[in-house]
């Protein structure tokens, strides 16, 4: 049986950068050292950071001293201000693509646009972007979310960095039916788009597709959903222990892809395990 791994598998640029910054901060800066939420959405990597003293906190309420690292998909403006007020050493590992989305949200709202964010409302990245909007913003997962809008003259549309282009396009098309003036910025990161395209291509060419990544990772879940559209025998796993031999019965080719926060060592383990369980 042949196992094929996508070229784009493994950490993306923003995750690699955040991890490097976090390990460097643990060596250089005053402890206690915290990350605002998990630095990236991969529990195995977060566990390794804990071993060097980087503790995960969900808020800064009880953090009085030391260093705080902002995760790759950003924090809210309120959290940034609070960290400054407390005099904490800040290591901002927010991915530059996420920063760009925050800046567009701010400039659109200052320009009088009602800002629509295409994304998942509960996701910390979206909460962060939302916090840069003056006044109300609208978060929607699809064009359907614009149905109830009326009497709006200026709409600004941006997206969570892990969204698909198709979804953003649909929302922009709907926005044109709702408002006289529509301004949109493509804030989807290229790494996500390339990964999605490559994974969907591979999913069509194999008999079974494995998607590796944290269950709490939005980009991994979206990747699995997209691959499912073209390959019914698809499985999202976090570790090698979840592989089930029945998935590989009668299978000639297995494809492997990963979310943006999956380390290479985990890919290697799963690749080896796939070869074992499929015998
Ligand atoms: S997926 Fe894109 S936006 Fe998210 S951390 Fe990676 S490079 Fe940045």
Coordinates of C-alpha atoms and ligand atoms in Angstrom, one line a residue:
X1 CA 0.0 0.0 0.0
X2 CA 1.3 3.4 -0.9
X3 CA 1.2 6.3 1.6
X4 CA 1.3 9.9 0.1
X5 CA 1.8 13.0 2.3
X6 CA 0.9 16.4 0.9
X7 CA 3.9 18.8 0.3
X8 CA 2.2 21.5 2.5
X9 CA 1.7 19.1 5.5
X10 CA 3.2 20.3 8.8
X11 CA 3.5 23.7 10.5
X12 CA 2.6 26.8 8.5
X13 CA 4.8 29.9 8.6
X14 CA 2.7 31.6 11.3
X15 CA 2.8 28.6 13.6
X16 CA 6.5 28.0 13.1
X17 CA 7.2 31.6 14.0
X18 CA 5.0 31.5 17.1
X19 CA 6.6 28.3 18.4
X20 CA 10.1 29.7 17.8
X21 CA 9.2 32.9 19.7
X22 CA 7.6 31.0 22.6
X23 CA 10.7 28.7 23.1
X24 CA 13.0 31.7 22.9
X25 CA 10.8 33.7 25.4
X26 CA 11.0 30.8 27.8
X27 CA 14.8 31.0 27.7
X28 CA 15.1 34.8 27.8
X29 CA 12.3 36.5 29.6
X30 CA 11.1 36.6 33.2
X31 CA 9.0 33.7 34.5
X32 CA 6.2 33.1 35.3
X33 CA 5.5 32.9 31.6
X34 CA 2.0 32.5 30.2
X35 CA 0.4 32.0 26.8
X36 CA -3.0 33.6 26.3
X37 CA -4.9 30.5 25.3
X38 CA -3.1 27.6 23.8
X39 CA -0.2 29.0 21.6
X40 CA -1.4 26.9 18.7
X41 CA -4.2 24.4 18.4
X42 CA -2.2 21.2 19.0
X43 CA -2.3 19.6 22.4
X44 CA 1.0 17.7 21.9
X45 CA 3.0 20.8 21.1
X46 CA 1.3 22.8 23.9
X47 CA 2.4 19.9 26.3
X48 CA 6.0 20.4 25.2
X49 CA 5.8 24.1 25.8
X50 CA 4.5 23.4 29.3
X51 CA 7.6 21.4 30.0
X52 CA 9.7 24.5 29.5
X53 CA 7.5 26.6 31.8
X54 CA 5.0 28.1 29.4
X55 CA 1.6 27.9 31.1
X56 CA -1.7 28.4 29.3
X57 CA -4.2 30.9 30.8
X58 CA -7.5 31.9 29.3
X59 CA -7.5 35.4 30.7
X60 CA -5.2 37.8 32.5
X61 CA -7.3 38.4 35.5
X62 CA -5.0 36.6 37.9
X63 CA -1.7 37.4 36.1
X64 CA 0.2 40.1 38.0
X65 CA 3.8 39.7 36.7
X66 CA 6.1 38.0 34.3
X67 CA 5.7 37.5 30.6
X68 CA 2.7 36.9 28.4
X69 CA 2.8 35.4 24.9
X70 CA 0.0 36.2 22.5
X71 CA -1.0 33.1 20.5
X72 CA -0.7 32.8 16.7
X73 CA -4.3 33.7 16.0
X74 CA -4.2 36.8 18.2
X75 CA -5.9 38.2 21.3
X76 CA -8.5 40.9 21.8
X77 CA -7.7 44.6 22.0
X78 CA -8.9 44.6 25.6
X79 CA -6.5 41.8 26.5
X80 CA -3.6 43.6 24.9
X81 CA -4.5 46.8 26.8
X82 CA -4.8 44.9 30.1
X83 CA -1.4 43.2 29.6
X84 CA 0.1 46.7 29.0
X85 CA -1.6 48.2 32.1
X86 CA -0.3 45.3 34.2
X87 CA 3.3 46.0 33.0
X88 CA 3.7 42.5 31.7
X89 CA 6.4 41.7 29.2
X90 CA 4.5 41.0 26.0
X91 CA 5.7 38.6 23.3
X92 CA 3.3 39.1 20.4
X93 CA 3.3 35.9 18.4
X94 CA 0.2 36.9 16.5
X95 CA 0.5 35.7 12.9
X96 CA 1.1 38.7 10.5
X97 CA -1.9 37.5 8.4
X98 CA -4.2 37.7 11.5
X99 CA -2.8 41.2 12.2
X100 CA -3.7 42.3 8.7
X101 CA -7.3 41.1 9.3
X102 CA -7.4 43.1 12.6
X103 CA -6.1 46.2 10.8
X104 CA -8.7 46.0 8.0
X105 CA -11.5 45.5 10.6
X106 CA -10.4 48.6 12.4
X107 CA -10.0 50.8 9.2
X108 CA -13.3 49.6 7.7
X109 CA -15.2 50.4 10.9
X110 CA -13.5 53.8 11.2
X111 CA -14.6 54.4 7.5
X112 CA -18.2 53.9 8.5
X113 CA -18.7 50.4 7.1
X114 CA -20.7 47.8 8.9
X115 CA -18.0 45.1 9.1
X116 CA -18.9 41.5 8.3
X117 CA -16.5 38.8 9.3
X118 CA -16.9 35.5 7.5
X119 CA -15.9 33.0 10.1
X120 CA -16.7 31.1 13.3
X121 CA -18.0 33.4 16.0
X122 CA -16.7 31.3 18.9
X123 CA -13.2 31.2 17.5
X124 CA -10.6 33.3 19.4
X125 CA -9.2 34.7 16.1
X126 CA -12.6 36.0 15.2
X127 CA -13.1 37.4 18.7
X128 CA -9.8 39.2 18.4
X129 CA -10.7 40.7 15.0
X130 CA -14.1 41.7 16.3
X131 CA -12.6 43.7 19.1
X132 CA -10.9 46.0 16.6
X133 CA -14.3 47.1 15.2
X134 CA -15.7 50.3 16.6
X135 CA -19.4 49.6 17.4
X136 CA -21.2 46.6 16.0
X137 CA -19.8 44.0 13.7
X138 CA -21.5 40.9 12.2
X139 CA -20.0 37.5 12.2
X140 CA -21.4 34.9 9.8
X141 CA -20.4 31.5 8.6
X142 CA -22.2 31.8 5.3
X143 CA -24.1 34.1 3.0
X144 CA -27.3 33.1 4.8
X145 CA -26.2 35.3 7.7
X146 CA -26.8 38.5 5.6
X147 CA -30.5 37.6 5.0
X148 CA -31.8 39.8 7.8
X149 CA -29.8 42.9 6.9
X150 CA -31.6 45.8 5.5
X151 CA -31.1 49.6 5.2
X152 CA -27.3 49.2 5.2
X153 CA -25.5 51.5 2.8
X154 CA -21.9 50.5 3.4
X155 CA -20.7 47.0 4.0
X156 CA -17.1 45.9 4.6
X157 CA -16.4 42.2 4.3
X158 CA -13.3 40.3 5.6
X159 CA -12.7 36.7 6.5
X160 CA -11.2 34.6 9.2
X161 CA -7.8 33.5 7.8
X162 CA -8.8 29.9 7.5
X163 CA -11.9 30.4 5.4
X164 CA -12.3 29.1 1.9
X165 CA -12.3 31.6 -1.0
X166 CA -15.6 30.1 -2.2
X167 CA -17.3 31.0 1.0
X168 CA -15.9 34.5 1.1
X169 CA -17.0 35.0 -2.6
X170 CA -20.6 33.9 -1.8
X171 CA -20.8 36.4 1.1
X172 CA -19.4 39.2 -1.0
X173 CA -22.0 38.4 -3.8
X174 CA -24.8 38.5 -1.2
X175 CA -23.4 41.7 0.3
X176 CA -23.8 43.4 -3.2
X177 CA -27.5 42.6 -3.0
X178 CA -27.8 44.2 0.4
X179 CA -25.8 47.4 0.4
X180 CA -25.0 50.1 -2.1
X181 CA -21.3 50.1 -1.4
X182 CA -19.3 47.0 -0.6
X183 CA -15.6 47.0 0.3
X184 CA -13.9 43.6 0.7
X185 CA -10.4 42.6 1.7
X186 CA -9.2 39.1 1.1
X187 CA -7.8 38.2 4.5
X188 CA -7.6 34.4 3.9
X189 CA -4.0 33.3 4.3
X190 CA -2.2 31.8 1.3
X191 CA -0.9 28.9 3.3
X192 CA -4.4 27.8 4.2
X193 CA -5.6 28.1 0.6
X194 CA -2.7 26.2 -0.9
X195 CA -3.1 23.5 1.8
X196 CA -6.8 23.1 1.1
X197 CA -6.3 22.9 -2.7
X198 CA -3.5 20.4 -2.5
X199 CA -5.4 18.2 0.1
X200 CA -8.6 18.1 -1.9
X201 CA -6.6 17.1 -5.0
X202 CA -4.9 14.3 -3.1
X203 CA -8.2 13.2 -1.5
X204 CA -9.6 12.6 -5.0
X205 CA -6.6 10.5 -6.0
X206 CA -6.5 8.1 -3.0
X207 CA -8.9 5.5 -1.5
X208 CA -8.5 6.7 2.1
X209 CA -7.5 10.1 3.5
X210 CA -6.1 10.8 7.0
X211 CA -6.3 14.4 8.2
X212 CA -4.0 15.0 11.3
X213 CA -4.6 17.9 13.7
X214 CA -6.1 19.1 17.0
X215 CA -9.9 18.6 17.3
X216 CA -9.9 22.2 18.5
X217 CA -8.1 23.4 15.4
X218 CA -10.5 25.4 13.0
X219 CA -8.2 25.0 10.0
X220 CA -7.9 21.2 10.5
X221 CA -11.7 20.7 10.9
X222 CA -12.3 22.8 7.7
X223 CA -9.7 20.8 5.9
X224 CA -11.4 17.6 6.8
X225 CA -14.8 19.0 5.8
X226 CA -13.4 20.0 2.4
X227 CA -11.7 16.6 1.8
X228 CA -15.0 14.8 2.8
X229 CA -16.7 16.5 -0.2
X230 CA -14.6 14.5 -2.6
X231 CA -13.6 11.4 -0.5
X232 CA -16.0 9.5 1.8
X233 CA -13.3 7.4 3.5
X234 CA -11.7 10.2 5.4
X235 CA -10.7 10.3 9.1
X236 CA -9.6 13.2 11.3
X237 CA -7.1 12.0 14.0
X238 CA -4.9 13.7 16.6
X239 CA -2.6 10.8 17.3
X240 CA -1.5 7.4 15.9
X241 CA -3.4 5.5 18.6
X242 CA -6.7 6.4 16.9
X243 CA -6.0 4.7 13.6
X244 CA -8.4 1.8 12.9
X245 CA -7.3 -1.1 10.7
X246 CA -10.8 -1.4 9.2
X247 CA -10.3 2.0 7.4
X248 CA -7.6 0.5 5.3
X249 CA -9.3 -2.7 4.1
X250 CA -9.0 -3.0 0.3
X251 CA -7.2 0.3 0.1
X252 CA -4.3 0.8 -2.4
X253 CA -3.3 4.4 -1.7
X254 CA -3.6 6.4 1.5
X255 CA -3.3 10.2 1.5
X256 CA -2.1 12.2 4.6
X257 CA -2.6 15.9 5.1
X258 CA -2.5 18.0 8.2
X259 CA -3.7 21.2 9.8
X260 CA -1.3 24.1 10.1
X261 CA -0.3 23.3 13.7
X262 CA 0.7 19.6 13.2
X263 CA 4.4 18.9 13.9
X264 CA 6.5 16.8 11.5
X265 CA 7.3 14.2 14.3
X266 CA 3.6 13.5 14.6
X267 CA 3.3 13.0 10.8
X268 CA 6.2 10.6 10.8
X269 CA 4.6 8.6 13.7
X270 CA 1.3 8.4 11.9
X271 CA 2.8 7.5 8.6
X272 CA 4.7 4.6 10.2
X273 CA 1.6 3.4 12.1
X274 CA -0.5 3.5 8.9
X275 CA 2.0 1.3 7.2
X276 CA 1.8 -1.1 10.2
X277 CA -2.0 -1.3 10.8
X278 CA -2.7 -1.7 7.1
X279 CA -0.8 -5.0 6.8
Ligands
LIG1 S1 -2.7 29.3 9.0 FE1 -2.1 31.2 8.0 S2 -3.0 32.8 9.3 FE2 -3.0 30.9 10.5 S3 -1.0 30.9 11.6 FE3 -0.7 29.8 9.7 S4 0.1 31.4 8.3 FE4 -0.9 32.4 10.0

